[in-house]
PDB file of N, CA and C in Angstrom:
ATOM      1  N   MET A  11     191.953 -71.933   1.929  1.00 81.00           N
ATOM      2  CA  MET A  11     192.754 -70.799   2.354  1.00 81.00           C
ATOM      3  C   MET A  11     194.138 -70.942   1.720  1.00 81.00           C
ATOM      4  N   ASN A  12     194.632 -69.872   1.145  1.00 87.00           N
ATOM      5  CA  ASN A  12     195.926 -69.956   0.488  1.00 87.00           C
ATOM      6  C   ASN A  12     197.065 -69.964   1.517  1.00 87.00           C
ATOM      7  N   PRO A  13     198.231 -70.479   1.133  1.00 86.00           N
ATOM      8  CA  PRO A  13     199.345 -70.629   2.087  1.00 86.00           C
ATOM      9  C   PRO A  13     199.827 -69.313   2.699  1.00 86.00           C
ATOM     10  N   ARG A  14     199.759 -68.239   1.947  1.00 88.00           N
ATOM     11  CA  ARG A  14     200.224 -66.951   2.486  1.00 88.00           C
ATOM     12  C   ARG A  14     199.341 -66.481   3.640  1.00 88.00           C
ATOM     13  N   ARG A  15     198.040 -66.593   3.459  1.00 92.00           N
ATOM     14  CA  ARG A  15     197.107 -66.187   4.511  1.00 92.00           C
ATOM     15  C   ARG A  15     197.201 -67.129   5.710  1.00 92.00           C
ATOM     16  N   LEU A  16     197.350 -68.409   5.439  1.00 92.00           N
ATOM     17  CA  LEU A  16     197.474 -69.390   6.512  1.00 92.00           C
ATOM     18  C   LEU A  16     198.744 -69.143   7.327  1.00 92.00           C
ATOM     19  N   ARG A  17     199.823 -68.780   6.650  1.00 94.00           N
ATOM     20  CA  ARG A  17     201.077 -68.462   7.338  1.00 94.00           C
ATOM     21  C   ARG A  17     200.891 -67.278   8.281  1.00 94.00           C
ATOM     22  N   SER A  18     200.178 -66.246   7.839  1.00 94.00           N
ATOM     23  CA  SER A  18     199.956 -65.075   8.697  1.00 94.00           C
ATOM     24  C   SER A  18     199.063 -65.420   9.889  1.00 94.00           C
ATOM     25  N   VAL A  19     198.118 -66.346   9.702  1.00 95.00           N
ATOM     26  CA  VAL A  19     197.272 -66.777  10.818  1.00 95.00           C
ATOM     27  C   VAL A  19     198.111 -67.507  11.863  1.00 95.00           C
ATOM     28  N   TYR A  20     199.020 -68.376  11.400  1.00 96.00           N
ATOM     29  CA  TYR A  20     199.891 -69.090  12.342  1.00 96.00           C
ATOM     30  C   TYR A  20     200.797 -68.123  13.110  1.00 96.00           C
ATOM     31  N   VAL A  21     201.366 -67.158  12.426  1.00 96.00           N
ATOM     32  CA  VAL A  21     202.245 -66.184  13.087  1.00 96.00           C
ATOM     33  C   VAL A  21     201.449 -65.359  14.101  1.00 96.00           C
ATOM     34  N   PHE A  22     200.241 -64.965  13.735  1.00 97.00           N
ATOM     35  CA  PHE A  22     199.385 -64.215  14.646  1.00 97.00           C
ATOM     36  C   PHE A  22     199.039 -65.057  15.873  1.00 97.00           C
ATOM     37  N   GLY A  23     198.743 -66.326  15.670  1.00 97.00           N
ATOM     38  CA  GLY A  23     198.436 -67.223  16.781  1.00 97.00           C
ATOM     39  C   GLY A  23     199.618 -67.422  17.713  1.00 97.00           C
ATOM     40  N   ILE A  24     200.804 -67.541  17.141  1.00 97.00           N
ATOM     41  CA  ILE A  24     202.007 -67.673  17.961  1.00 97.00           C
ATOM     42  C   ILE A  24     202.223 -66.417  18.789  1.00 97.00           C
ATOM     43  N   GLY A  25     202.000 -65.259  18.179  1.00 97.00           N
ATOM     44  CA  GLY A  25     202.149 -64.000  18.903  1.00 97.00           C
ATOM     45  C   GLY A  25     201.168 -63.860  20.053  1.00 97.00           C
ATOM     46  N   LEU A  26     199.913 -64.202  19.810  1.00 97.00           N
ATOM     47  CA  LEU A  26     198.912 -64.126  20.877  1.00 97.00           C
ATOM     48  C   LEU A  26     199.224 -65.100  22.011  1.00 97.00           C
ATOM     49  N   ASN A  27     199.693 -66.287  21.666  1.00 97.00           N
ATOM     50  CA  ASN A  27     200.046 -67.250  22.702  1.00 97.00           C
ATOM     51  C   ASN A  27     201.272 -66.808  23.484  1.00 97.00           C
ATOM     52  N   ALA A  28     202.188 -66.120  22.834  1.00 97.00           N
ATOM     53  CA  ALA A  28     203.358 -65.603  23.544  1.00 97.00           C
ATOM     54  C   ALA A  28     202.936 -64.559  24.578  1.00 97.00           C
ATOM     55  N   ILE A  29     202.020 -63.684  24.191  1.00 97.00           N
ATOM     56  CA  ILE A  29     201.513 -62.673  25.129  1.00 97.00           C
ATOM     57  C   ILE A  29     200.798 -63.341  26.293  1.00 97.00           C
ATOM     58  N   ALA A  30     199.955 -64.337  25.982  1.00 97.00           N
ATOM     59  CA  ALA A  30     199.232 -65.048  27.036  1.00 97.00           C
ATOM     60  C   ALA A  30     200.190 -65.794  27.954  1.00 97.00           C
ATOM     61  N   LEU A  31     201.257 -66.348  27.388  1.00 97.00           N
ATOM     62  CA  LEU A  31     202.252 -67.063  28.193  1.00 97.00           C
ATOM     63  C   LEU A  31     202.927 -66.116  29.182  1.00 97.00           C
ATOM     64  N   VAL A  32     203.286 -64.937  28.723  1.00 97.00           N
ATOM     65  CA  VAL A  32     203.943 -63.963  29.607  1.00 97.00           C
ATOM     66  C   VAL A  32     203.006 -63.571  30.745  1.00 97.00           C
ATOM     67  N   TYR A  33     201.747 -63.290  30.430  1.00 97.00           N
ATOM     68  CA  TYR A  33     200.802 -62.920  31.480  1.00 97.00           C
ATOM     69  C   TYR A  33     200.546 -64.065  32.442  1.00 97.00           C
ATOM     70  N   ALA A  34     200.512 -65.293  31.937  1.00 97.00           N
ATOM     71  CA  ALA A  34     200.295 -66.445  32.811  1.00 97.00           C
ATOM     72  C   ALA A  34     201.472 -66.627  33.767  1.00 97.00           C
ATOM     73  N   VAL A  35     202.690 -66.438  33.278  1.00 97.00           N
ATOM     74  CA  VAL A  35     203.865 -66.560  34.146  1.00 97.00           C
ATOM     75  C   VAL A  35     203.874 -65.450  35.190  1.00 97.00           C
ATOM     76  N   LEU A  36     203.554 -64.242  34.767  1.00 97.00           N
ATOM     77  CA  LEU A  36     203.536 -63.126  35.715  1.00 97.00           C
ATOM     78  C   LEU A  36     202.455 -63.307  36.781  1.00 97.00           C
ATOM     79  N   ASP A  37     201.380 -63.983  36.430  1.00 96.00           N
ATOM     80  CA  ASP A  37     200.293 -64.221  37.377  1.00 96.00           C
ATOM     81  C   ASP A  37     200.558 -65.440  38.259  1.00 96.00           C
ATOM     82  N   GLY A  38     201.540 -66.239  37.878  1.00 94.00           N
ATOM     83  CA  GLY A  38     201.876 -67.423  38.665  1.00 94.00           C
ATOM     84  C   GLY A  38     201.104 -68.657  38.260  1.00 94.00           C
ATOM     85  N   ALA A  39     200.397 -68.604  37.138  1.00 95.00           N
ATOM     86  CA  ALA A  39     199.628 -69.749  36.650  1.00 95.00           C
ATOM     87  C   ALA A  39     200.511 -70.555  35.702  1.00 95.00           C
ATOM     88  N   TYR A  40     201.383 -71.357  36.289  1.00 96.00           N
ATOM     89  CA  TYR A  40     202.387 -72.056  35.491  1.00 96.00           C
ATOM     90  C   TYR A  40     201.789 -73.163  34.629  1.00 96.00           C
ATOM     91  N   LEU A  41     200.697 -73.776  35.053  1.00 96.00           N
ATOM     92  CA  LEU A  41     200.064 -74.801  34.235  1.00 96.00           C
ATOM     93  C   LEU A  41     199.515 -74.197  32.941  1.00 96.00           C
ATOM     94  N   PHE A  42     198.914 -73.026  33.044  1.00 96.00           N
ATOM     95  CA  PHE A  42     198.448 -72.340  31.838  1.00 96.00           C
ATOM     96  C   PHE A  42     199.627 -71.926  30.964  1.00 96.00           C
ATOM     97  N   ALA A  43     200.714 -71.492  31.582  1.00 96.00           N
ATOM     98  CA  ALA A  43     201.885 -71.083  30.825  1.00 96.00           C
ATOM     99  C   ALA A  43     202.454 -72.255  30.031  1.00 96.00           C
ATOM    100  N   VAL A  44     202.494 -73.422  30.636  1.00 97.00           N
ATOM    101  CA  VAL A  44     202.977 -74.610  29.930  1.00 97.00           C
ATOM    102  C   VAL A  44     202.051 -74.947  28.763  1.00 97.00           C
ATOM    103  N   THR A  45     200.759 -74.814  28.991  1.00 97.00           N
ATOM    104  CA  THR A  45     199.793 -75.076  27.921  1.00 97.00           C
ATOM    105  C   THR A  45     199.997 -74.117  26.755  1.00 97.00           C
ATOM    106  N   PHE A  46     200.166 -72.839  27.049  1.00 97.00           N
ATOM    107  CA  PHE A  46     200.416 -71.869  25.983  1.00 97.00           C
ATOM    108  C   PHE A  46     201.736 -72.169  25.277  1.00 97.00           C
ATOM    109  N   GLY A  47     202.717 -72.645  26.006  1.00 97.00           N
ATOM    110  CA  GLY A  47     203.985 -73.030  25.399  1.00 97.00           C
ATOM    111  C   GLY A  47     203.820 -74.192  24.439  1.00 97.00           C
ATOM    112  N   PHE A  48     203.041 -75.212  24.830  1.00 97.00           N
ATOM    113  CA  PHE A  48     202.779 -76.346  23.939  1.00 97.00           C
ATOM    114  C   PHE A  48     202.047 -75.898  22.677  1.00 97.00           C
ATOM    115  N   ILE A  49     201.098 -74.998  22.842  1.00 97.00           N
ATOM    116  CA  ILE A  49     200.359 -74.502  21.677  1.00 97.00           C
ATOM    117  C   ILE A  49     201.290 -73.744  20.745  1.00 97.00           C
ATOM    118  N   MET A  50     202.206 -72.964  21.302  1.00 97.00           N
ATOM    119  CA  MET A  50     203.168 -72.238  20.472  1.00 97.00           C
ATOM    120  C   MET A  50     204.070 -73.200  19.708  1.00 97.00           C
ATOM    121  N   VAL A  51     204.514 -74.255  20.362  1.00 97.00           N
ATOM    122  CA  VAL A  51     205.355 -75.249  19.684  1.00 97.00           C
ATOM    123  C   VAL A  51     204.573 -75.915  18.557  1.00 97.00           C
ATOM    124  N   TYR A  52     203.322 -76.280  18.831  1.00 97.00           N
ATOM    125  CA  TYR A  52     202.486 -76.903  17.806  1.00 97.00           C
ATOM    126  C   TYR A  52     202.295 -75.974  16.605  1.00 97.00           C
ATOM    127  N   LEU A  53     201.960 -74.721  16.866  1.00 96.00           N
ATOM    128  CA  LEU A  53     201.761 -73.778  15.767  1.00 96.00           C
ATOM    129  C   LEU A  53     203.066 -73.540  15.008  1.00 96.00           C
ATOM    130  N   GLY A  54     204.177 -73.534  15.723  1.00 96.00           N
ATOM    131  CA  GLY A  54     205.468 -73.384  15.065  1.00 96.00           C
ATOM    132  C   GLY A  54     205.787 -74.556  14.157  1.00 96.00           C
ATOM    133  N   LEU A  55     205.462 -75.766  14.609  1.00 96.00           N
ATOM    134  CA  LEU A  55     205.675 -76.948  13.763  1.00 96.00           C
ATOM    135  C   LEU A  55     204.777 -76.916  12.536  1.00 96.00           C
ATOM    136  N   ARG A  56     203.521 -76.511  12.722  1.00 94.00           N
ATOM    137  CA  ARG A  56     202.614 -76.402  11.584  1.00 94.00           C
ATOM    138  C   ARG A  56     203.103 -75.340  10.583  1.00 94.00           C
ATOM    139  N   LEU A  57     203.621 -74.234  11.106  1.00 94.00           N
ATOM    140  CA  LEU A  57     204.153 -73.187  10.248  1.00 94.00           C
ATOM    141  C   LEU A  57     205.366 -73.698   9.482  1.00 94.00           C
ATOM    142  N   ARG A  58     206.203 -74.459  10.138  1.00 94.00           N
ATOM    143  CA  ARG A  58     207.393 -75.020   9.477  1.00 94.00           C
ATOM    144  C   ARG A  58     206.987 -76.017   8.380  1.00 94.00           C
ATOM    145  N   MET A  59     205.978 -76.843   8.665  1.00 93.00           N
ATOM    146  CA  MET A  59     205.505 -77.792   7.652  1.00 93.00           C
ATOM    147  C   MET A  59     204.913 -77.046   6.451  1.00 93.00           C
ATOM    148  N   LEU A  60     204.255 -75.939   6.701  1.00 89.00           N
ATOM    149  CA  LEU A  60     203.699 -75.144   5.622  1.00 89.00           C
ATOM    150  C   LEU A  60     204.791 -74.487   4.788  1.00 89.00           C
ATOM    151  N   SER A  61     205.871 -74.081   5.449  1.00 85.00           N
ATOM    152  CA  SER A  61     206.975 -73.430   4.747  1.00 85.00           C
ATOM    153  C   SER A  61     207.777 -74.412   3.897  1.00 85.00           C
ATOM    154  N   ASN A  62     207.811 -75.693   4.297  1.00 83.00           N
ATOM    155  CA  ASN A  62     208.563 -76.693   3.549  1.00 83.00           C
ATOM    156  C   ASN A  62     207.836 -77.170   2.304  1.00 83.00           C
ATOM    157  N   ARG A  63     206.612 -76.776   2.138  1.00 70.00           N
ATOM    158  CA  ARG A  63     205.802 -77.200   0.994  1.00 70.00           C
ATOM    159  C   ARG A  63     206.303 -76.699  -0.302  1.00 70.00           C
TER     160      ARG A  63
END
Protein backbone atom coordinates (compact mmCIF):
# COMPACT_ATOMS: atom_id res chain seq x y z
CA MET A 1 0.00 0.00 0.00
CA ASN A 2 1.44 3.36 -0.94
CA PRO A 3 2.01 6.04 1.75
CA ARG A 4 -0.70 8.36 0.43
CA ARG A 5 -3.41 5.72 0.68
CA LEU A 6 -2.13 4.54 4.05
CA ARG A 7 -2.23 8.13 5.35
CA SER A 8 -5.89 8.45 4.32
CA VAL A 9 -6.71 5.15 6.06
CA TYR A 10 -5.12 6.41 9.29
CA VAL A 11 -7.02 9.71 9.11
CA PHE A 12 -10.27 7.85 8.44
CA GLY A 13 -9.61 5.56 11.40
CA ILE A 14 -8.91 8.50 13.69
CA GLY A 15 -12.16 10.12 12.57
CA LEU A 16 -14.22 7.00 13.20
CA ASN A 17 -12.66 6.55 16.63
CA ALA A 18 -13.39 10.18 17.48
CA ILE A 19 -17.07 9.64 16.65
CA ALA A 20 -17.14 6.43 18.69
CA LEU A 21 -15.43 8.21 21.59
CA VAL A 22 -18.07 10.95 21.64
CA TYR A 23 -20.91 8.42 21.61
CA ALA A 24 -19.25 6.36 24.34
CA VAL A 25 -18.89 9.43 26.58
CA LEU A 26 -22.48 10.48 25.94
CA ASP A 27 -23.64 6.96 26.82
CA GLY A 28 -21.56 6.93 30.00
CA ALA A 29 -19.30 4.06 28.90
CA TYR A 30 -16.07 5.66 30.04
CA LEU A 31 -13.97 2.49 29.74
CA PHE A 32 -14.84 2.26 26.05
CA ALA A 33 -14.14 5.97 25.66
CA VAL A 34 -10.66 5.52 27.12
CA THR A 35 -10.06 2.60 24.77
CA PHE A 36 -11.09 4.68 21.76
CA GLY A 37 -8.81 7.45 23.00
CA PHE A 38 -5.84 5.06 23.18
CA ILE A 39 -6.57 3.83 19.67
CA MET A 40 -6.69 7.42 18.41
CA VAL A 41 -3.32 8.17 20.03
CA TYR A 42 -1.83 5.02 18.50
CA LEU A 43 -3.14 5.85 15.03
CA GLY A 44 -1.90 9.41 15.42
CA LEU A 45 1.58 8.18 16.29
CA ARG A 46 1.57 5.82 13.32
CA LEU A 47 0.45 8.67 11.07
CA ARG A 48 3.24 10.87 12.41
CA MET A 49 5.83 8.13 11.81
CA LEU A 50 4.54 7.78 8.26
CA SER A 51 4.78 11.53 7.69
CA ASN A 52 8.39 11.66 8.93
CA ARG A 53 9.47 9.15 6.29
